[in-house]
Each structure stands twice: as C-alpha cells, then as structure tokens.
Amino acid sequence: MQSVDSAAEQAEFDRKIAEEQKIEPTDWMPDDYRKNLIRQMSQHAHSEVIGMQPEGNWITRAPTLRRKAVLLAKVQDEAGHGLYLYSATETLGISRSELIDALQTGKAKYASIFNYPTLSWADVGAIGWLVDGAAIVNQISLQRTSYGPYSRAMIRICKEESFHQRQGYEIMYALAKGTPEQKQMAQDAMNRFWWPSLMMFGPHDSESAHSGRSMKWKIKRQSNDDLRQKFIDQTVPQIEVLGLEMPDPEIKWNEERGHYDSGEINWEEFYQVINGSGPCNHQRIKHHKAAHDNGEWVREAVRAYRAKQNQKAAESAA
Ligand code: FAQ
C-alpha cells in the first residue's frame, strides 16, 4: 500500500509525464524509472566512449592531412558526448566509478556495432554515414525524452552527430565516384556495416524487454522497429545516389505501406554480440581497461588538488 505522501508524489510525477513536462534530478521519481534511465543512459555513454576505438584505429592511417584532422575532431566529439552522458547519468545518484566498473565487468552493455572491426579506410566513411546516421535517427527521437538532463544532452549531441554523418557520407561519395578499386572498398564497407547498423535499434518490438515501460514513461518516444524503418527509408535513396548495389537483395519499395521492405536481421548474431561474443568485444574492453588504468595519475592529481583546495578553504575559514 502506498502512503498518502508517496501517492501524491506519484500523481505529480504522472501529471508531469502526461503534460510533457521534464522530470528534473531533484524531482521525485519512481525507483524503476530511475533504474531504467541509469541503465539506458549509462549504456549510451559507454557506447560513445567505446565507439571511439573502431575509428581511432584509422587516425594514424587517414589518407590525407584534411581527413586526419576531421577524423581526430570527430573522435574527440564522441569523447565529449560520453562525458555529457556520464554527467547526466550521475544526476540520478550513481557515481562515475560505479558506471565504469559496470562497463568493465560486463554488467552494462554498449552498442553492439562497436564490436565489429574496421578493416579499411572506407569503414570510417561507412561508420560516419551509417552508424552516426542510425544514432541520429534514434537520438532525434530522444530529444523529447522525459528526463531533462538526458533530453538537453541529446539536443546538443544531435547537432554534432549531423556533422559526423555528413563527413562519413562525403568519404563514401568520394570513394564511390573514384576508381573501380575505391568503389569496391565503399561497397564492401557498406555491405559489412549495413546489418550491424540495423541491429543498433535493438530487438523487434515484440522481443524488447524494456520498451513497454520506457514508452509509458516517455523515456523512449518511438519504438525500435519504427526507428529502424525510418533509418532504412532515409538511407536507401542515399545508396542510390552513391551508385552502390543494395546490401540486402530484399530491399524493395512497398507502395501500399509507403516504406521500403527489407530482409530479416540475423538475430542469433545480434544476441551473440550483445552477450559478449562478437568479433571485438574482448579487445574493446581490454583496451578500455588499459586506457583507464593509464589515466589513474590524472585522477590522483585531481584528488590531491581538491584536498589542497579544501585544506586552504578550511585554513582561511579558521
Ligand atoms: N547493442 O528492451 P530492449 C552512437 C540490449 S551512440 C547492445 O529493446 P532498450 C554514437 C538492451 O540494452 C549508440 N545492446 O532495450 C557514435 C537490453 O539489455 P539490458 C548508442 C542492445 O533499452 C557513433 C536488451 O538488449 N545509442 O552510436 C542493443 O529499450 C559513431 C533488450 O533490448 C544509444 O544507446 C544494441 N544495439 O532499447 C559513437 C541510444 N539493442 O540493458 C561513435 C539510447 C538492445 O537489459 C561512433 N538507447 N540492446 O542488459 C536506446 O535508445 C535503447 O537503449 C536501445 C535499446 C534502442 C539501444
């Protein structure tokens, strides 16, 4: 039985959700709303940070200085997105070290896409175009999420993601209109990243464990399948402009539905990857741990500086 106080708090929370008002960190919220947000937002933050690795792999081998400068800036942006999202998640009462621990021990997931290797320079184009493209479709919808700090982070992040998507498409365009070998590289990269990009939207709605509650609480505003369809519909005409072969022979315009039909995702592969057995899962976490351990001296310096400042403040107050 709910107490009178908590029933009133619940009613106020429900009213805000119904009226499209944002829930802010100091507002009362149901425990499960908080937990579900921590889960989704932290996994989103982890994805941004782990997502630096596949592209980082090509910084030293970018074909020109211009491409290298752009890629460096893009990878730095992803680090920034991770930081906004970790900070936004911390407003829910969990610490950064708990979040990092959950990532490193495999308790928390990150986007499946980043467990695939980047085998050629064209993969950097395919990631910008397809992976950032899929991320934007999802994140535009999340700009209207009910939790204030998450919504504001998404608005800011989407502006940068749209630049990322264009830089990826520009790489693909240059390759697709280049020599036959370059065009083949673009085709191969798109073929390999197409299906994993579709998997980014998660399982079918009928299999999605969290969607029901997340949609009710307006944490998620559109379903996994609806967002995936939106991405397919916007991307197929871009493939046509590139003059590449479709990565899925079943892609076909369906006049009646007003959408493209497409083939079925290999869900067995999806579950293998999200459960830790994708091509690069082990390598990604190993690299994250090494980078985190190497950064320990920075955290130590911050702690020492803070202690000094506190001591100074105490002395001047005495
Ligand atoms: N990968 O019940 P649902 C980016 C898990 S940012 C791994 O449908 P939900 C930028 C799910 O967590 C990309 N796991 O879950 C960039 C759950 O497991 P759990 C990241 C997945 O949360 C670009 C279970 O399956 N974007 O790319 C995946 O309602 C380039 C059941 O699934 C976001 O995180 C997956 N693909 O819907 C950076 C957006 N799909 O937690 C660098 C925010 C599902 O119970 C370079 N997140 N799972 O252990 C979301 O919108 C949602 O969390 C979904 C999943 C749609 C991803």
Coordinates of C-alpha atoms and ligand atoms in Angstrom, one line a residue:
M1 CA 0.0 0.0 0.0
Q2 CA 1.3 3.4 -0.9
S3 CA 1.4 6.1 1.8
V4 CA -0.5 9.3 1.2
D5 CA 2.8 11.2 0.6
S6 CA 4.1 8.7 -2.0
A7 CA 0.7 8.5 -3.7
A8 CA 0.8 12.3 -4.1
E9 CA 4.3 12.2 -5.4
Q10 CA 3.4 9.5 -7.9
A11 CA 0.4 11.5 -9.0
E12 CA 2.6 14.6 -9.5
F13 CA 5.1 12.5 -11.5
D14 CA 2.3 11.1 -13.7
R15 CA 0.9 14.5 -14.3
K16 CA 4.3 15.8 -15.5
I17 CA 4.8 12.9 -17.8
A18 CA 1.2 13.3 -19.2
E19 CA 1.7 17.0 -19.8
E20 CA 5.1 16.6 -21.5
Q21 CA 7.0 18.3 -18.7
K22 CA 10.5 17.3 -17.9
I23 CA 11.5 15.3 -14.8
E24 CA 14.5 17.0 -13.2
P25 CA 17.2 15.5 -10.9
T26 CA 15.7 16.8 -7.6
D27 CA 12.1 15.8 -8.5
W28 CA 10.6 12.7 -7.0
M29 CA 10.6 9.7 -9.5
P30 CA 9.7 6.0 -9.2
D31 CA 12.7 3.8 -8.4
D32 CA 12.1 1.8 -11.6
Y33 CA 12.1 5.0 -13.7
R34 CA 15.4 5.9 -12.1
K35 CA 16.9 2.5 -12.6
N36 CA 15.8 2.2 -16.2
L37 CA 17.2 5.6 -17.0
I38 CA 20.5 4.8 -15.4
R39 CA 20.6 1.6 -17.5
Q40 CA 19.8 3.3 -20.8
M41 CA 21.8 6.5 -20.3
S42 CA 24.9 4.8 -19.0
Q43 CA 24.8 2.3 -21.9
H44 CA 24.5 5.2 -24.2
A45 CA 27.5 6.9 -22.6
H46 CA 29.6 3.7 -22.8
S47 CA 28.7 3.4 -26.5
E48 CA 30.0 6.8 -27.2
V49 CA 33.3 6.1 -25.4
I50 CA 33.8 2.5 -26.7
G51 CA 32.8 3.9 -30.1
M52 CA 36.0 5.9 -30.3
Q53 CA 38.0 2.7 -30.8
P54 CA 37.0 1.5 -34.2
E55 CA 37.6 4.9 -35.8
G56 CA 40.6 5.7 -33.6
N57 CA 42.2 2.7 -35.4
W58 CA 42.4 4.8 -38.6
I59 CA 43.6 8.2 -37.2
T60 CA 47.3 7.4 -38.0
R61 CA 46.4 6.0 -41.4
A62 CA 44.0 8.6 -42.7
P63 CA 44.7 9.2 -46.4
T64 CA 45.3 13.0 -46.2
L65 CA 46.0 15.6 -43.6
R66 CA 42.5 17.0 -44.0
R67 CA 40.9 13.6 -43.5
K68 CA 43.1 13.1 -40.4
A69 CA 42.1 16.4 -38.8
V70 CA 38.4 15.8 -39.4
L71 CA 38.6 12.3 -38.0
L72 CA 40.5 13.5 -34.9
A73 CA 37.8 16.1 -34.3
K74 CA 35.1 13.6 -34.7
V75 CA 36.6 11.1 -32.3
Q76 CA 37.1 13.9 -29.8
D77 CA 33.4 14.8 -30.2
E78 CA 32.5 11.2 -29.2
A79 CA 34.5 11.5 -26.0
G80 CA 32.6 14.7 -25.3
H81 CA 29.3 13.0 -25.9
G82 CA 30.3 10.3 -23.5
L83 CA 31.2 12.9 -20.8
Y84 CA 27.9 14.8 -21.2
L85 CA 26.1 11.5 -20.9
Y86 CA 28.1 10.2 -17.9
S87 CA 27.4 13.6 -16.1
A88 CA 23.7 13.4 -16.9
T89 CA 23.6 9.8 -15.6
E90 CA 25.4 10.9 -12.4
T91 CA 22.5 13.3 -11.7
L92 CA 20.5 10.2 -10.9
G93 CA 22.6 9.3 -7.9
I94 CA 25.2 6.9 -9.3
S95 CA 29.0 7.6 -9.3
R96 CA 31.3 7.6 -12.4
S97 CA 33.4 4.8 -10.9
E98 CA 30.3 2.6 -10.4
L99 CA 29.4 3.2 -14.1
I100 CA 32.9 2.4 -15.3
D101 CA 33.0 -0.7 -13.2
A102 CA 29.7 -2.0 -14.6
L103 CA 31.1 -1.5 -18.2
Q104 CA 34.4 -3.2 -17.4
T105 CA 32.9 -6.2 -15.6
G106 CA 30.3 -6.7 -18.4
K107 CA 27.3 -5.9 -16.2
A108 CA 26.5 -3.0 -18.5
K109 CA 26.2 -3.2 -22.3
Y110 CA 27.3 -0.8 -25.0
A111 CA 26.1 -0.6 -28.6
S112 CA 26.7 -3.9 -30.5
I113 CA 28.0 -2.1 -33.6
F114 CA 31.3 -1.2 -31.9
N115 CA 32.3 -4.9 -31.6
Y116 CA 32.9 -5.1 -35.3
P117 CA 36.4 -4.4 -36.7
T118 CA 37.4 -1.5 -39.1
L119 CA 39.2 -3.3 -41.9
S120 CA 39.7 -0.5 -44.4
W121 CA 39.6 3.3 -44.7
A122 CA 36.2 3.0 -46.3
D123 CA 34.9 1.7 -42.9
V124 CA 35.5 5.1 -41.5
G125 CA 33.1 6.5 -44.1
A126 CA 30.6 3.7 -43.5
I127 CA 30.6 4.4 -39.8
G128 CA 30.1 8.1 -40.1
W129 CA 27.3 7.7 -42.7
L130 CA 25.5 4.6 -41.4
V131 CA 26.4 4.4 -37.7
D132 CA 26.1 8.1 -36.9
G133 CA 23.1 8.2 -39.3
A134 CA 21.4 5.4 -37.2
A135 CA 22.4 7.1 -34.0
I136 CA 20.8 10.4 -35.1
V137 CA 17.5 8.8 -36.0
N138 CA 17.4 7.4 -32.5
Q139 CA 18.7 10.5 -30.8
I140 CA 16.4 13.0 -32.5
S141 CA 13.5 11.0 -31.0
L142 CA 15.3 11.0 -27.6
Q143 CA 15.5 14.8 -27.7
R144 CA 11.9 14.6 -26.4
T145 CA 12.7 12.1 -23.6
S146 CA 11.1 12.9 -20.3
Y147 CA 14.3 13.2 -18.2
G148 CA 15.5 16.8 -18.5
P149 CA 19.3 16.3 -18.4
Y150 CA 19.1 13.5 -21.0
S151 CA 16.9 15.5 -23.3
R152 CA 19.2 18.5 -23.2
A153 CA 22.3 16.3 -23.8
M154 CA 20.5 14.8 -26.8
I155 CA 19.7 18.2 -28.3
R156 CA 23.4 19.2 -28.1
I157 CA 24.7 15.9 -29.3
C158 CA 22.4 15.7 -32.3
K159 CA 24.0 18.9 -33.7
E160 CA 27.4 17.3 -33.7
E161 CA 26.2 13.9 -35.0
S162 CA 24.7 15.5 -38.1
F163 CA 28.2 16.9 -39.0
H164 CA 29.6 13.4 -38.4
Q165 CA 27.0 11.8 -40.7
R166 CA 27.9 14.2 -43.5
Q167 CA 31.6 13.7 -43.2
G168 CA 31.0 9.9 -43.4
Y169 CA 28.8 10.3 -46.5
E170 CA 31.4 12.6 -48.1
I171 CA 34.1 9.9 -47.7
M172 CA 31.7 7.3 -49.2
Y173 CA 30.8 9.6 -52.1
A174 CA 34.5 10.3 -52.9
L175 CA 35.2 6.5 -52.9
A176 CA 32.1 5.5 -54.7
K177 CA 32.8 8.0 -57.5
G178 CA 36.5 7.1 -57.6
T179 CA 38.5 4.3 -59.2
P180 CA 36.9 0.8 -59.5
E181 CA 39.0 -0.3 -56.6
Q182 CA 37.8 2.6 -54.4
K183 CA 34.2 1.9 -55.4
Q184 CA 34.7 -1.7 -54.4
M185 CA 36.1 -0.6 -51.0
A186 CA 33.0 1.5 -50.4
Q187 CA 30.7 -1.4 -51.4
D188 CA 32.5 -3.8 -49.1
A189 CA 32.4 -1.4 -46.2
M190 CA 28.7 -0.7 -46.7
N191 CA 27.9 -4.4 -47.0
R192 CA 29.6 -5.2 -43.7
F193 CA 28.2 -2.3 -41.7
W194 CA 24.6 -2.4 -43.1
W195 CA 23.3 -5.2 -40.9
P196 CA 25.1 -4.2 -37.7
S197 CA 23.7 -0.7 -38.2
L198 CA 20.2 -2.1 -38.3
M199 CA 20.9 -4.0 -35.1
M200 CA 21.7 -0.7 -33.3
F201 CA 17.9 -0.2 -33.0
G202 CA 17.6 -3.2 -30.8
P203 CA 15.4 -6.3 -31.0
H204 CA 11.9 -6.3 -32.6
D205 CA 9.3 -4.5 -30.6
S206 CA 7.7 -7.9 -29.7
E207 CA 11.1 -9.0 -28.1
S208 CA 12.0 -5.7 -26.5
A209 CA 12.1 -6.2 -22.7
H210 CA 12.2 -2.6 -21.7
S211 CA 10.1 -0.8 -24.4
G212 CA 6.7 -1.1 -22.7
R213 CA 7.7 0.8 -19.6
S214 CA 10.1 3.1 -21.4
M215 CA 7.4 4.2 -23.8
K216 CA 4.9 4.6 -20.9
W217 CA 7.4 6.8 -19.0
K218 CA 8.3 8.6 -22.3
I219 CA 12.0 7.7 -21.8
K220 CA 11.7 6.3 -25.3
R221 CA 9.4 8.1 -27.7
Q222 CA 9.4 5.8 -30.7
S223 CA 9.7 2.0 -30.9
N224 CA 12.8 0.1 -32.0
D225 CA 11.1 -1.1 -35.2
D226 CA 9.7 2.3 -36.1
L227 CA 13.1 3.9 -35.8
R228 CA 14.8 1.1 -37.8
Q229 CA 12.2 1.6 -40.6
K230 CA 12.8 5.3 -40.6
F231 CA 16.5 4.8 -41.0
I232 CA 16.1 2.3 -43.9
D233 CA 13.7 4.7 -45.6
Q234 CA 16.1 7.6 -45.4
T235 CA 19.2 5.6 -46.3
V236 CA 18.1 3.6 -49.3
P237 CA 17.9 6.8 -51.6
Q238 CA 21.4 7.7 -50.3
I239 CA 22.7 4.3 -51.5
E240 CA 21.2 5.0 -54.9
V241 CA 23.0 8.4 -55.1
L242 CA 26.2 6.6 -54.4
G243 CA 25.5 4.2 -57.2
L244 CA 26.3 1.2 -55.0
E245 CA 24.5 -2.2 -55.0
M246 CA 21.9 -2.7 -52.3
P247 CA 23.4 -4.5 -49.3
D248 CA 20.2 -6.5 -48.9
P249 CA 18.6 -8.1 -52.1
E250 CA 15.2 -7.9 -50.4
I251 CA 15.1 -4.1 -50.2
K252 CA 12.1 -3.1 -52.3
W253 CA 9.7 -0.1 -52.2
N254 CA 6.3 -1.1 -50.9
E255 CA 3.8 1.3 -52.3
E256 CA 1.0 0.1 -50.0
R257 CA 3.0 0.6 -46.8
G258 CA 4.8 3.7 -48.0
H259 CA 8.0 2.2 -46.8
Y260 CA 10.9 0.0 -48.0
D261 CA 10.6 -3.7 -47.3
S262 CA 13.8 -5.4 -46.3
G263 CA 15.3 -8.8 -45.3
E264 CA 15.4 -10.2 -41.8
I265 CA 18.3 -9.4 -39.4
N266 CA 20.4 -12.3 -38.2
W267 CA 19.2 -12.2 -34.6
E268 CA 21.4 -15.0 -33.5
E269 CA 24.4 -12.9 -34.4
F270 CA 22.9 -9.9 -32.6
Y271 CA 22.5 -11.8 -29.3
Q272 CA 25.9 -13.3 -29.6
V273 CA 27.4 -9.8 -29.9
I274 CA 25.4 -8.1 -27.1
N275 CA 26.2 -11.0 -24.8
G276 CA 30.0 -10.6 -25.2
S277 CA 30.9 -12.9 -28.1
G278 CA 31.2 -10.5 -31.1
P279 CA 34.4 -10.2 -33.1
C280 CA 36.0 -7.4 -31.0
N281 CA 34.2 -7.5 -27.5
H282 CA 37.3 -8.8 -25.7
Q283 CA 39.6 -6.3 -27.4
R284 CA 37.4 -3.3 -26.8
I285 CA 37.1 -3.9 -23.0
K286 CA 40.8 -4.8 -22.7
H287 CA 41.7 -1.5 -24.4
H288 CA 39.3 0.5 -22.3
K289 CA 40.8 -1.0 -19.1
A290 CA 44.3 -0.2 -20.2
A291 CA 43.4 3.4 -21.1
H292 CA 41.6 3.8 -17.8
D293 CA 44.5 2.4 -15.8
N294 CA 46.9 4.7 -17.7
G295 CA 44.7 7.7 -16.7
E296 CA 44.9 6.9 -12.9
W297 CA 47.6 9.5 -12.4
V298 CA 45.2 12.2 -13.7
R299 CA 42.5 11.2 -11.2
E300 CA 45.1 11.1 -8.4
A301 CA 46.3 14.6 -9.3
V302 CA 42.6 15.9 -9.3
R303 CA 42.1 14.3 -5.9
A304 CA 45.3 15.8 -4.5
Y305 CA 44.4 19.3 -5.9
R306 CA 40.9 19.1 -4.4
A307 CA 42.3 18.1 -1.0
K308 CA 44.7 21.0 -1.1
Q309 CA 41.9 23.4 -2.0
N310 CA 39.7 22.1 0.8
Q311 CA 42.6 22.5 3.2
K312 CA 43.2 26.1 2.1
A313 CA 39.5 26.9 2.5
A314 CA 39.4 25.3 6.0
E315 CA 42.5 27.4 7.0
S316 CA 41.1 30.6 5.7
A317 CA 37.8 29.9 7.5
A318 CA 39.6 29.2 10.8
Ligands
FAQ1 N1 23.6 -3.1 -28.6 O1 14.5 -4.0 -24.3 P1 15.5 -3.5 -25.4 C1 26.5 6.2 -31.2 C2 20.1 -4.6 -25.3 S1 25.5 6.1 -29.9 C3 23.8 -3.6 -27.4 O2 14.9 -3.2 -26.7 P2 16.0 -0.7 -24.8 C4 27.3 7.4 -31.4 C5 19.4 -3.6 -24.3 O3 20.4 -2.8 -23.7 C6 24.8 4.4 -30.0 N2 22.7 -3.9 -26.6 O4 16.3 -2.3 -24.8 C7 28.5 7.1 -32.1 C8 18.8 -4.6 -23.3 O5 19.8 -5.2 -22.5 P3 19.9 -4.9 -20.9 C9 24.2 4.1 -28.8 C10 21.5 -3.7 -27.1 O6 17.0 -0.1 -23.9 C11 28.6 6.9 -33.5 C12 18.3 -5.8 -24.2 O7 19.2 -5.7 -25.4 N3 22.8 4.7 -28.7 O8 26.5 5.3 -32.0 C13 21.2 -3.2 -28.4 O9 14.6 -0.5 -24.6 C14 29.8 6.6 -34.1 C15 16.9 -5.7 -24.6 O10 16.6 -4.6 -25.6 C16 22.1 4.6 -27.6 O11 22.4 3.9 -26.7 C17 22.3 -2.9 -29.2 N4 22.2 -2.4 -30.4 O12 16.3 -0.4 -26.4 C18 29.7 7.0 -31.4 C19 20.7 5.3 -27.7 N5 19.9 -3.2 -28.6 O13 20.1 -3.4 -20.7 C20 30.9 6.7 -32.0 C21 20.0 5.1 -26.4 C22 19.3 -3.7 -27.4 O14 18.5 -5.3 -20.3 C23 31.0 6.5 -33.4 N6 19.5 3.8 -26.2 N7 20.3 -4.0 -26.6 O15 21.0 -5.7 -20.4 C24 18.3 3.3 -26.7 O16 17.6 4.0 -27.5 C25 17.9 2.0 -26.3 O17 18.6 1.6 -25.2 C26 18.0 0.9 -27.4 C27 17.6 -0.5 -26.9 C28 17.2 1.2 -28.6 C29 19.5 0.8 -27.9

